[in-house]
Coordinates of C-alpha atoms in Angstrom, one line a residue:
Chain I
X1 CA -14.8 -4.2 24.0
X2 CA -11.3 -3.5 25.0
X3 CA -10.9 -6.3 27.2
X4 CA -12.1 -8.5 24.2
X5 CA -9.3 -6.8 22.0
X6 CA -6.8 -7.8 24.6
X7 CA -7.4 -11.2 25.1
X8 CA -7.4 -11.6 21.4
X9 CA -3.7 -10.0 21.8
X10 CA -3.0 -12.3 24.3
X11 CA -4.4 -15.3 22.5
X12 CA -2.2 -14.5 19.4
X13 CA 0.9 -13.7 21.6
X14 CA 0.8 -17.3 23.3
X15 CA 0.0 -18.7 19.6
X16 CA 3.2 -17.0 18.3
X17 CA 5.3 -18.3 20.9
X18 CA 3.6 -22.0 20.3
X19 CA 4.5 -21.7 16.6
X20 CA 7.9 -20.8 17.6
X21 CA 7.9 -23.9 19.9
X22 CA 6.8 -26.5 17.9
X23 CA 7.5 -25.2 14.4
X24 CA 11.0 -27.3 14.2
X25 CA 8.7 -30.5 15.7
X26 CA 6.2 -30.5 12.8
X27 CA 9.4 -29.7 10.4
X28 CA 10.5 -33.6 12.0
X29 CA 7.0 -35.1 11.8
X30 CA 6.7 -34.2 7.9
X31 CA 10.1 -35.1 7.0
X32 CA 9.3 -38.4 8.8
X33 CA 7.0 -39.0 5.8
X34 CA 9.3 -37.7 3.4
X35 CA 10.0 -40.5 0.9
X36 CA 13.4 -38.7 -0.2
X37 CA 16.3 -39.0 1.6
X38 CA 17.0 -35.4 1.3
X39 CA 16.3 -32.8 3.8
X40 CA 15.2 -30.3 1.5
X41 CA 13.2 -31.8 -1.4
X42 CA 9.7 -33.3 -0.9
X43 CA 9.9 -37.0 -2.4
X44 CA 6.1 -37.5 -2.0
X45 CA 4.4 -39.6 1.2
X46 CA 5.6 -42.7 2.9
X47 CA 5.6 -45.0 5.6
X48 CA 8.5 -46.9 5.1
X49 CA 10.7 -45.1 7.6
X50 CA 8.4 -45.7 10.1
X51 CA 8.7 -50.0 9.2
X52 CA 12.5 -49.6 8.9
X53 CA 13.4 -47.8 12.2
X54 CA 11.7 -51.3 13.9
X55 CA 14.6 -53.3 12.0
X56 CA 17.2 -51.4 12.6
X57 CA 19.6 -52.9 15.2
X58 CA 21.8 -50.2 16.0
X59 CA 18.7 -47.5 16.6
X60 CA 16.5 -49.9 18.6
X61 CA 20.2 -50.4 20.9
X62 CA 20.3 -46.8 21.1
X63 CA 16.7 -46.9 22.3
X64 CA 16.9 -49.8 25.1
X65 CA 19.7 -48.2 26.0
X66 CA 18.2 -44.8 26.6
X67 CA 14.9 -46.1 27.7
X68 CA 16.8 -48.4 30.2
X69 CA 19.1 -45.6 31.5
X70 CA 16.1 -42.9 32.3
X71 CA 14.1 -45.6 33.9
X72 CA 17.0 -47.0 35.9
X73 CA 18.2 -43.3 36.8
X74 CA 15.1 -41.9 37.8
X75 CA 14.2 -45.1 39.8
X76 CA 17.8 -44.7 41.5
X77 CA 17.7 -41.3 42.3
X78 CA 14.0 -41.5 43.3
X79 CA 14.8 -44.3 46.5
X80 CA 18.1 -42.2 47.6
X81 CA 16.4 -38.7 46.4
X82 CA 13.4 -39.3 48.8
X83 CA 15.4 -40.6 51.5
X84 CA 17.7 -38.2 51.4
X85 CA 14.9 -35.1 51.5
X86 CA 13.3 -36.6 54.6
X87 CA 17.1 -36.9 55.9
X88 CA 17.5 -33.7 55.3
X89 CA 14.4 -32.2 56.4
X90 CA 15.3 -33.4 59.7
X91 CA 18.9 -31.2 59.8
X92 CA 19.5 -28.4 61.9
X93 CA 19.7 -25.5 59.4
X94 CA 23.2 -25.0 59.2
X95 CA 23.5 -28.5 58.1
X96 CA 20.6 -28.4 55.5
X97 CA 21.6 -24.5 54.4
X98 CA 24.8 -27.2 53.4
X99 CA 23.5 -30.0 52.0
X100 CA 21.4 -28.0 49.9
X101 CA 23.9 -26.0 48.4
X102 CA 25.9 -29.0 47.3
X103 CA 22.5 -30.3 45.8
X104 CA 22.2 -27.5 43.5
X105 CA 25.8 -28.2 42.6
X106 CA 24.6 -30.8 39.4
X107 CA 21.3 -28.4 38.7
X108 CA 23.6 -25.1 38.6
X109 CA 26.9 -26.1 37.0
X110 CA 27.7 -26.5 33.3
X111 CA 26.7 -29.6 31.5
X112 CA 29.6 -29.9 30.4
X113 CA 32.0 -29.9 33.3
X114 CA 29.7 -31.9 35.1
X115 CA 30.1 -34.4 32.0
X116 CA 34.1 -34.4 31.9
X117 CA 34.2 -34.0 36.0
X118 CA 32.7 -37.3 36.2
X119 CA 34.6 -38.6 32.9
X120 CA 38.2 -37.7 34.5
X121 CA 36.8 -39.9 38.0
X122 CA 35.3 -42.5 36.3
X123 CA 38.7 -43.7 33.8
X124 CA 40.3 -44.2 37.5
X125 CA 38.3 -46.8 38.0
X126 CA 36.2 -48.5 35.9
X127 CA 35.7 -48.8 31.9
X128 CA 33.3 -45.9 30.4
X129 CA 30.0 -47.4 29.5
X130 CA 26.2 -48.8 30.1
X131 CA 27.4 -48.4 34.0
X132 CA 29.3 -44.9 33.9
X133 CA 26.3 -43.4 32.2
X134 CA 24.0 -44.6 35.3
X135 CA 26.0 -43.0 37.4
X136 CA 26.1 -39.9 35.9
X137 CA 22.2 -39.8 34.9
X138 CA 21.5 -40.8 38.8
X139 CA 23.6 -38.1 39.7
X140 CA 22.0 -35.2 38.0
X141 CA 18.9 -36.7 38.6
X142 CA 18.7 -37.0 42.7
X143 CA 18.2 -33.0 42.8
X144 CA 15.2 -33.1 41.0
X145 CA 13.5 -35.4 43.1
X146 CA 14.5 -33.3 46.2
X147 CA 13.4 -30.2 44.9
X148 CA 9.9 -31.3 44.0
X149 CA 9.7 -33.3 47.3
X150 CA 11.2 -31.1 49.5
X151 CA 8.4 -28.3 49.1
X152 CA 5.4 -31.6 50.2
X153 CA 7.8 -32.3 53.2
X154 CA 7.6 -28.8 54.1
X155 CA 4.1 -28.5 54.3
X156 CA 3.6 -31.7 56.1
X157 CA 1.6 -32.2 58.9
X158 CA 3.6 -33.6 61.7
X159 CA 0.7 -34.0 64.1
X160 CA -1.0 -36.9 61.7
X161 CA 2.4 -38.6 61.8
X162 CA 2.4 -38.5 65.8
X163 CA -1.0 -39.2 66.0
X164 CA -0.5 -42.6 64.1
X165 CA 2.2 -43.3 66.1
X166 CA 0.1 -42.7 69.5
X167 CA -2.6 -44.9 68.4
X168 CA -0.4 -47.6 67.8
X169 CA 1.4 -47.6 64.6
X170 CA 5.0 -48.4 64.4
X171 CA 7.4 -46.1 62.2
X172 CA 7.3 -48.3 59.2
X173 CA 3.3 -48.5 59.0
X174 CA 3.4 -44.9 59.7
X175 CA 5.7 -43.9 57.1
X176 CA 4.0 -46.5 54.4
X177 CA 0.5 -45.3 55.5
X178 CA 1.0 -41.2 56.6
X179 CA 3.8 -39.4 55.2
X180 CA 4.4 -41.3 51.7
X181 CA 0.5 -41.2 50.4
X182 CA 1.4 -37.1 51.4
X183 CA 4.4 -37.3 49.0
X184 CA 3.2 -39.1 45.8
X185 CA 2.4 -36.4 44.2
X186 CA 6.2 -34.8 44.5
X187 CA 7.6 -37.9 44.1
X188 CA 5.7 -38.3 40.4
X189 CA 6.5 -35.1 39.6
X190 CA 10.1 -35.8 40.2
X191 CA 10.2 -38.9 38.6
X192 CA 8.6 -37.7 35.2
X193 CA 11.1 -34.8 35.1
X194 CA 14.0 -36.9 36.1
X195 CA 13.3 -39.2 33.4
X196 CA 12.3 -36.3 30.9
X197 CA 15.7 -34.6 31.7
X198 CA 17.6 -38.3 31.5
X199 CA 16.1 -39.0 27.7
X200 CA 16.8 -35.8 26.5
X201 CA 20.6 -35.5 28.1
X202 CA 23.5 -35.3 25.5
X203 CA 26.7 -33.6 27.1
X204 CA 26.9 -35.6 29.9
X205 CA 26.1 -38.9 28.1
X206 CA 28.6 -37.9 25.4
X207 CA 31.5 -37.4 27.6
X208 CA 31.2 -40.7 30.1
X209 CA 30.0 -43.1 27.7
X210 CA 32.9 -44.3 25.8
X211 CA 33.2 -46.0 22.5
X212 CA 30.6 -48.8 21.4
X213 CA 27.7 -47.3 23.5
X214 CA 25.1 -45.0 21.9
X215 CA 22.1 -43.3 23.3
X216 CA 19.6 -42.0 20.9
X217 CA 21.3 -38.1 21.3
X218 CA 24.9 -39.4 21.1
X219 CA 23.8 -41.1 18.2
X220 CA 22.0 -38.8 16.2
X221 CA 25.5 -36.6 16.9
X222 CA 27.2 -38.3 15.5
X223 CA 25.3 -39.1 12.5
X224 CA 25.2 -35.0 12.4
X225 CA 28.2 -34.7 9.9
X226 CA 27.3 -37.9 7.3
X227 CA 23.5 -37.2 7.5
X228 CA 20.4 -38.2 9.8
X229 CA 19.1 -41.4 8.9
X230 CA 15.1 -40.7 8.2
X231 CA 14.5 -43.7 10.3
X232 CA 15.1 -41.4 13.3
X233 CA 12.6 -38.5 12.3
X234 CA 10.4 -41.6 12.4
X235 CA 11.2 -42.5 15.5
X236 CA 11.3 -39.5 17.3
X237 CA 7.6 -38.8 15.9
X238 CA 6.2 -41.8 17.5
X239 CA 8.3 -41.3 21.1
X240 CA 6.7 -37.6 20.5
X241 CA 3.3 -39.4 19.8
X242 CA 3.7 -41.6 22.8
X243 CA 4.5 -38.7 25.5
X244 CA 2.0 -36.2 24.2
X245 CA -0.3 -39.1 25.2
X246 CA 1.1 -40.1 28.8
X247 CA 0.8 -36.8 29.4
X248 CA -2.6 -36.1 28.3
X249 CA -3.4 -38.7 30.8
X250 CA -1.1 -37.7 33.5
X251 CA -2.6 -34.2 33.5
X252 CA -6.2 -35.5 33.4
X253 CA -5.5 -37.3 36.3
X254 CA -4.2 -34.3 38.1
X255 CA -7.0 -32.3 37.3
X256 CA -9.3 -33.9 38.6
X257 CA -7.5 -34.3 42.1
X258 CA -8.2 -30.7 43.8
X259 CA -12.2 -31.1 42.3
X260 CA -12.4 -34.0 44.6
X261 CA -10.4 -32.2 48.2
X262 CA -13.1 -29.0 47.1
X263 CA -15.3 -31.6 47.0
X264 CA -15.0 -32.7 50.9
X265 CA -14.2 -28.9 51.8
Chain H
X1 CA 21.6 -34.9 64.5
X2 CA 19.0 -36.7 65.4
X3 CA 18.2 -40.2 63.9
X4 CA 15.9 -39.5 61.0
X5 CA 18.8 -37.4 59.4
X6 CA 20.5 -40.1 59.1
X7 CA 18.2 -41.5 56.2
X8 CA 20.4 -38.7 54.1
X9 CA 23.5 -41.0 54.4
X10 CA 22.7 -42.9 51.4
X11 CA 22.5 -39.2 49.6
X12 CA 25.8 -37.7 51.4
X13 CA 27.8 -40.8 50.1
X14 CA 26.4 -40.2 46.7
X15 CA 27.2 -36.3 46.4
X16 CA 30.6 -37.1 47.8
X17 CA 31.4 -39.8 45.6
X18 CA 30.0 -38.5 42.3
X19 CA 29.6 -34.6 42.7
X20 CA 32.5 -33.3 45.5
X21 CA 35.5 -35.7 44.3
X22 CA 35.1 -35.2 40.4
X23 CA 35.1 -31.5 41.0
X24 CA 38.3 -32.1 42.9
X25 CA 39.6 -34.1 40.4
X26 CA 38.7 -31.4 37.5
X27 CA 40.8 -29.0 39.8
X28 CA 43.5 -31.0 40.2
X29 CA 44.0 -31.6 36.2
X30 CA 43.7 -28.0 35.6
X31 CA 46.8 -27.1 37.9
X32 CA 49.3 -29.6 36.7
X33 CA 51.1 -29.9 33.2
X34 CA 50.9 -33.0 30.8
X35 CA 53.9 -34.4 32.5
X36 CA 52.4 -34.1 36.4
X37 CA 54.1 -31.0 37.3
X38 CA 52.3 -28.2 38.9
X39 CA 51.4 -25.0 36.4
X40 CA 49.0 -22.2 36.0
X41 CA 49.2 -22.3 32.4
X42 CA 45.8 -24.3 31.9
X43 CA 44.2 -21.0 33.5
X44 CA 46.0 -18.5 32.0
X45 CA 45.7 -20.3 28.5
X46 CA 41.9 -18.6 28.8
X47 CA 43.9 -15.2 27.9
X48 CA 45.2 -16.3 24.7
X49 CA 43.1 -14.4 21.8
X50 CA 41.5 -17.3 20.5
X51 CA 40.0 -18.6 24.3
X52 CA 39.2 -14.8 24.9
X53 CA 36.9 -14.3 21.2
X54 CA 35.4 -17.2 22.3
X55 CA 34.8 -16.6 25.7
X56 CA 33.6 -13.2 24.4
X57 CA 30.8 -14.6 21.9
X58 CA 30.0 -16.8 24.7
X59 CA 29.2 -14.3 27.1
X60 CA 27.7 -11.9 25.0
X61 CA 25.3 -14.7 23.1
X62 CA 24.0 -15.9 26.9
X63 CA 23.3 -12.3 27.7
X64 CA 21.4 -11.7 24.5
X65 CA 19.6 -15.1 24.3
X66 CA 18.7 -14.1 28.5
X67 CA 17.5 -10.7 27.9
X68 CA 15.4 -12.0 25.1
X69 CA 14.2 -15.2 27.5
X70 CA 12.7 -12.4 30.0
X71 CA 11.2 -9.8 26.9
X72 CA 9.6 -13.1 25.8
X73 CA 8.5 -14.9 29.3
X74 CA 6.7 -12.0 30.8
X75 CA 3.9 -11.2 28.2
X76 CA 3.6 -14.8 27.8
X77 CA 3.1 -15.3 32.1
X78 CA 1.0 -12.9 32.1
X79 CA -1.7 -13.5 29.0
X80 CA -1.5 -17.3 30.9
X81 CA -2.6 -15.6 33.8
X82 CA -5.0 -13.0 32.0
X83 CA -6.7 -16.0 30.3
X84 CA -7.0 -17.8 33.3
X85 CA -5.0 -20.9 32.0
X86 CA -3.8 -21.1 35.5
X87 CA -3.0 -23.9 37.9
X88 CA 0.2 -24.5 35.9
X89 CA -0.8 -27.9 34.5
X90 CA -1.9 -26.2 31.1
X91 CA 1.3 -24.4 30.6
X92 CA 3.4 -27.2 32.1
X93 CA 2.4 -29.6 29.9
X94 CA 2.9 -27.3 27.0
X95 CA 6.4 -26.3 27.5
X96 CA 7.8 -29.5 28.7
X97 CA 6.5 -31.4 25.7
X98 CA 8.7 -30.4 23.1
X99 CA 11.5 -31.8 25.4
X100 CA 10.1 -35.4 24.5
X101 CA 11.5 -34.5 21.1
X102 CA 15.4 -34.9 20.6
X103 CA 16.9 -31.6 21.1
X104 CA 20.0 -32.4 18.6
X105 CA 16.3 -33.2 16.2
X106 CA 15.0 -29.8 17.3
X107 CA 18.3 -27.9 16.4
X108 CA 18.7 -30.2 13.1
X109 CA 15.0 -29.1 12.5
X110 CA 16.0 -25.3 12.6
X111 CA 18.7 -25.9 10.6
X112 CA 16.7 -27.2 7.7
X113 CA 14.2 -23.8 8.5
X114 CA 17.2 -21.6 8.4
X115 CA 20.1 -22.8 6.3
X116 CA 20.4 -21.1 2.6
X117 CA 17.7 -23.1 0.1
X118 CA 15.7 -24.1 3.8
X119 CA 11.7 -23.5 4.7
X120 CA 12.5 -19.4 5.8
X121 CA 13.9 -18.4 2.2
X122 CA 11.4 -20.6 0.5
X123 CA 8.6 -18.8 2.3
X124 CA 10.5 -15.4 2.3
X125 CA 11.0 -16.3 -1.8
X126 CA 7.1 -17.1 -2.1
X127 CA 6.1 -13.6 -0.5
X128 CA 8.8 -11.7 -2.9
X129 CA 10.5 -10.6 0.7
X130 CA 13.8 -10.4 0.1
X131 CA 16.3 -13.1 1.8
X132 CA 17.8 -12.8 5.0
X133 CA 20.6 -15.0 5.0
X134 CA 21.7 -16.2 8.2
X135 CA 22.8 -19.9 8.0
X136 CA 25.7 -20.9 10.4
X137 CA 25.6 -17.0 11.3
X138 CA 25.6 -15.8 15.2
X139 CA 22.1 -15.0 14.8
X140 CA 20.8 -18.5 13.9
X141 CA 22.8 -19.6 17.0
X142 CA 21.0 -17.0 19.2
X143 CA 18.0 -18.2 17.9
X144 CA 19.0 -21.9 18.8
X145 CA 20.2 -20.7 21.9
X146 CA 16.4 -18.6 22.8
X147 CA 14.6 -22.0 21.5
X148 CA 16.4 -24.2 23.5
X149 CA 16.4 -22.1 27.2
X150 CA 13.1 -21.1 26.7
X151 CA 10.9 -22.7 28.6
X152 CA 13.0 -22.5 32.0
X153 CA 12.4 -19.4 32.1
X154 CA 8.8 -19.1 31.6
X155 CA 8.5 -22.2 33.7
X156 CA 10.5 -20.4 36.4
X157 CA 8.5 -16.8 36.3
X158 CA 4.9 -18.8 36.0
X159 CA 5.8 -20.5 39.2
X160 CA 6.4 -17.4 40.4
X161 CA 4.0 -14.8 39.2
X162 CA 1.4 -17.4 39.4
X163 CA 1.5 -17.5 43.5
X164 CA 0.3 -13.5 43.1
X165 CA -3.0 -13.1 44.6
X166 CA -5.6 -11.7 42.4
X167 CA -6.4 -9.2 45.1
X168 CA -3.3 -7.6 45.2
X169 CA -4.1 -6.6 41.6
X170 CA -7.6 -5.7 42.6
X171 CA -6.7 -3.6 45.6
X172 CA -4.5 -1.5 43.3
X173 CA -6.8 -1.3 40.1
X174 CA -9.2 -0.3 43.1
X175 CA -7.4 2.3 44.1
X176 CA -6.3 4.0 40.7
X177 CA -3.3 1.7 39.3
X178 CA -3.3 1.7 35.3
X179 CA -2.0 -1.9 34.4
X180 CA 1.5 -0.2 33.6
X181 CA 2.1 0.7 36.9
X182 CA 0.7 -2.6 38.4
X183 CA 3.2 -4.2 36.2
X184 CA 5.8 -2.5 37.6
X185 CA 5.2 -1.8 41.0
X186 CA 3.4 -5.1 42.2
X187 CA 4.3 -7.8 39.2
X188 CA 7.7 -7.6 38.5
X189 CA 9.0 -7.0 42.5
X190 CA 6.9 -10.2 43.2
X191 CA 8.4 -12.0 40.5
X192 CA 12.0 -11.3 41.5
X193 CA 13.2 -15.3 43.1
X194 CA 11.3 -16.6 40.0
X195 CA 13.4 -13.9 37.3
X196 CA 16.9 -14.9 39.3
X197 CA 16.1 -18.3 39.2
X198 CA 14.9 -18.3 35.6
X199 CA 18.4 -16.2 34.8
X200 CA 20.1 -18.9 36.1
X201 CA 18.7 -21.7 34.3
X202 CA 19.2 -20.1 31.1
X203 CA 22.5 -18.1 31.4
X204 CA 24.8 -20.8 32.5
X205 CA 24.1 -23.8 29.9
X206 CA 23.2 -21.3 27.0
X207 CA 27.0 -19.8 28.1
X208 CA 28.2 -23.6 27.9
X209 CA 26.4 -25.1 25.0
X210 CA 28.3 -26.6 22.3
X211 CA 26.1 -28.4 20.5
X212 CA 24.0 -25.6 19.0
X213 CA 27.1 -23.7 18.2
X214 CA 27.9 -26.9 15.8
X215 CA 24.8 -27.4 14.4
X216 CA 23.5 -23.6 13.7
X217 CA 27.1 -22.8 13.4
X218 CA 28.6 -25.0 11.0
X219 CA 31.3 -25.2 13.1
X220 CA 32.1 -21.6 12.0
X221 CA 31.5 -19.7 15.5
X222 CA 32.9 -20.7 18.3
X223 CA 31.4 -20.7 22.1
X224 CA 34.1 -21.9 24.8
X225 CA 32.3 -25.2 24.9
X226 CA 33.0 -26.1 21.5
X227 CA 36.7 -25.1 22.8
X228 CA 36.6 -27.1 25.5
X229 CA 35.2 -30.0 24.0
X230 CA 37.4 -30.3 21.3
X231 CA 40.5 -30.0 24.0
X232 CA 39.0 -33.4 25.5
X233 CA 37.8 -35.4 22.0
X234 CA 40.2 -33.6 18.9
X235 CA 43.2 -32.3 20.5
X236 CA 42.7 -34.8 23.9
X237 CA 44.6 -32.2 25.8
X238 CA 43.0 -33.1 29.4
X239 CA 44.5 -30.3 31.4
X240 CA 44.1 -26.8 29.1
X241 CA 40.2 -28.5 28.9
X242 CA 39.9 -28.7 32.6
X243 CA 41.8 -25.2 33.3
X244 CA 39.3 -23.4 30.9
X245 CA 36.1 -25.6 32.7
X246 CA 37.4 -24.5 36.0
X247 CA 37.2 -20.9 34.0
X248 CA 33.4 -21.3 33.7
X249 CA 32.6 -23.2 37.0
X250 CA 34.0 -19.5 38.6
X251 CA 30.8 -18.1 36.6
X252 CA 28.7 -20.7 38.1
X253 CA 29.5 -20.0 41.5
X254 CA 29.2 -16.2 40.4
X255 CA 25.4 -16.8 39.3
X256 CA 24.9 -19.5 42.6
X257 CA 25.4 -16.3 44.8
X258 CA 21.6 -14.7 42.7
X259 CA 19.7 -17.9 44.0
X260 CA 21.5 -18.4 47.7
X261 CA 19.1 -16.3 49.2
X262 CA 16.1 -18.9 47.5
X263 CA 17.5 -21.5 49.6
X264 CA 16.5 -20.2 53.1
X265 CA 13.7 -22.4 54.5
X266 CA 13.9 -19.9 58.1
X267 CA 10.0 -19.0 58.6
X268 CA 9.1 -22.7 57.3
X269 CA 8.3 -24.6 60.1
X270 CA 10.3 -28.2 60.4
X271 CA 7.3 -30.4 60.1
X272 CA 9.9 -33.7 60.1

């Protein structure tokens, strides 16, 4: 009876805190319907945003443009990310207790002087655009592939590696057939949050991008002052729509994984 | 070094070149004058009354929105881990959802819930409660603030608290521990590099945000990022904006000196 009573207590706790969550994301999926123009005042149902935001040419830039960045970003920082933890896996301590700390540089420091840091390189030398924003996405983006594929490294076995190796495998087929299979599920992990983090960046985008690009977030700032354009709540709804989906599959996939290794236990 | 470190190359070049140098070059502009001279001005400029009231709202909204992060995280960890949700995907997936949404949307959306004819008085109006005003007030930026940091810090406890092994608990329920004093005495010591880690991620950019500050503000209340970025976009002053981000990188490297010890892989064996 009183363990019923608390996990009621602790179903309505985590409810709460879900409401508190995703209250301001249901306020953006009704007003995507709103027909009114006006934050505040229901105008009755509609759809027409949501055929609007599709002819739009300045939001669907914004959105190839942020799509294209967080792919290319987390694709980037994924090849030198990966490399670079097996590099540094390898390190005597002292060298990795280094390397490490200057990876946590773009993790731990403010948004915003990471943002105007790379700004006051970047007018040195080259214009501020598509290309400066790369940079700066990769750049934040390389330590969170090494810190979710550092932890796989650590636990890998060595022996299987050497094993290949004395049964004839060269390093390559070795790598490609032992050690990456081992690290996939890091290097998703990584990937997804890299590209997460990448989309959903403002501060750093805002300060390197210079005039004439726009991301989605460096748009909708600066449409902050005149007034969202509904066509946005729209979109946002359906990118919403599309990543609670992905993920629903991603995370059936996972779950299913340690089912299968207690399977052959 | 032997050869396989030297697959990190690529990565060294890279920090050097986009993470060591620009932090040079933030230094450098925050020690010399408009016209190229050397000067400590830029630093000292955080001393002036206006740099220290916001520097002071700053600090005191990141401690508030962390200690209210923790009060939050903890019962929610641990009814994940009563209910057995565990494994992390459940709560994973949860948290990091709402990040698919646009967080200038997000804030925009708790504007509309907050500001003075918005969804809270409407509902407060409908109840007969009486109003509680707090458009572009501190509170509806420490609310921002707590709404956007979150979910680092669950995220960072879970990881944590979740590696606890469920006999632990049972050993001490076994031998006469109320769930008070299992709290304290097993829970929270084991939870420790999760807590620092989880103060980290939400002290320094809820310190450093400027974009809630605008949005739940109205521009009204000032944190030292909306000083600093109007020194590099309004008043395009480039050196007093660096001196007073060189400011808050000192607090960085204060609150990188928590997590150091997190770093250590010592007992780890080098498996590559």
């Amino acid at each position: 009876m009183v363990d019923r009573f608390k996990n009621f207590i602790c179903r309505s706790y985590i409810a709460v805190i879900m409401f508190f969550l995703y209250a301001p994301i249901l306020v953006l999926i009704v007003s995507s319907f709103n027909a009114s123009r006006s934050r505040v005042i229901w105008g009755g149902f509609t759809l027409r945003w949501y055929v609007d935001v599709f002819s739009s040419r300045s939001i669907m830039e914004a959105l190839y443009t942020t799509l294209a960045i967080a792919f290319l970003s987390s694709l980037i920082a994924t090849l030198i990310g990966v490399t670079g933890a097996i590099g540094i896996s390898a390190m005597r301590l002292r060298n990795y207790k280094i390397v490490m700390a200057f990876t946590n540089i773009p993790m731990l420091n403010a948004d915003i002087v990471t943002g105007i840091s790379l700004m006051l390189w970047f007018v040195k030398f080259m214009p501020l655009g598509f290309s400066s924003i790369l940079l700066s996405h990769v750049t934040f983006n390389i330590p969170y592939i090494i810190l979710s594929v550092m932890p796989k490294l650590q636990t890998l076995n060595v022996s299987i590696y050497e094993a290949a190796m004395d049964l004839g495998a060269n390093r390559v087929y070795a790598f490609f057939r032992i050690v990456l299979p081992e690290l996939t599920e890091g290097i998703i992990a990584g990937f997804i949050m890299a590209f997460t983090i990448s989309m959903d960046d403002f501060v750093v985008t805002y300060f390197t991008k210079g005039a004439g690009v726009n991301t989605l977030s460096t748009m909708i700032y600066g449409e902050l002052r005149k007034g969202i354009r509904p066509e946005l709540y729209a979109l946002s709804t359906l990118i919403f729509a599309a990543a609670l989906i992905v993920l629903i599959i991603v995370n059936i996939f996972t779950e299913r994984k340690p089912e299968k290794s207690s399977g052959r236990l | 070094m032997n050869k396989r470190s030297l697959l990190a190359g690529p990565y060294i070049l890279w920090i050097t070149g986009f993470t060591v140098i620009p932090l040079c070059i933030i230094i450098k502009y925050a020690f010399t004058s408009r016209d190229g001279g050397f000067t400590a001005e830029n630093i000292l400029a955080m001393f002036t009354p206006v740099h220290l009231k916001a520097m002071t709202f700053s600090t005191l909204a990141a401690v508030i929105c962390t200690l209210i992060c923790i009060l939050l995280s903890y019962p929610l960890v641990m009814a994940i881990r009563r209910l057995g949700l565990r494994g992390g995907s459940f709560s994973v997936f949860i948290l990091i959802l709402p990040m698919w949404v646009n967080f200038i949307l997000r804030l925009l959306a708790w504007q509309m819930i907050l500001s003075n004819n918005g969804i809270l008085s409407m509902i407060l109006e409908r109840l007969r409660l009486p109003a509680w005003d707090i458009s572009n007030s501190k509170t509806a930026i420490i609310i921002g603030l707590v709404y956007d940091y979150l979910p680092y810090m669950v995220l960072s406890l879970h990881n944590s608290i979740d590696e606890i092994e469920d006999d632990l608990i049972e050993a001490a329920r076994d031998l006469g521990a109320n769930g008070l004093r299992i709290f304290f005495r097993i829970i929270l010591p084991l939870s420790v590099p999760g807590l620092l880690s989880g103060i980290v991620m939400v002290f320094v950019p809820s310190m450093t945000s400027f974009v809630t500050a605008n949005v739940l503000g109205g521009g009204k209340q000032q944190l030292i990022g909306n000083v600093i970025e109007e020194e590099f976009m309004v008043t395009m002053n480039w050196n007093l904006g660096s001196g007073l981000s060189v400011i808050l990188m000192v607090f960085v490297l204060i609150s990188m000196t928590f997590t150091a010890r997190n770093d250590d892989p010592g007992s780890e064996s080098k498996v590559w």
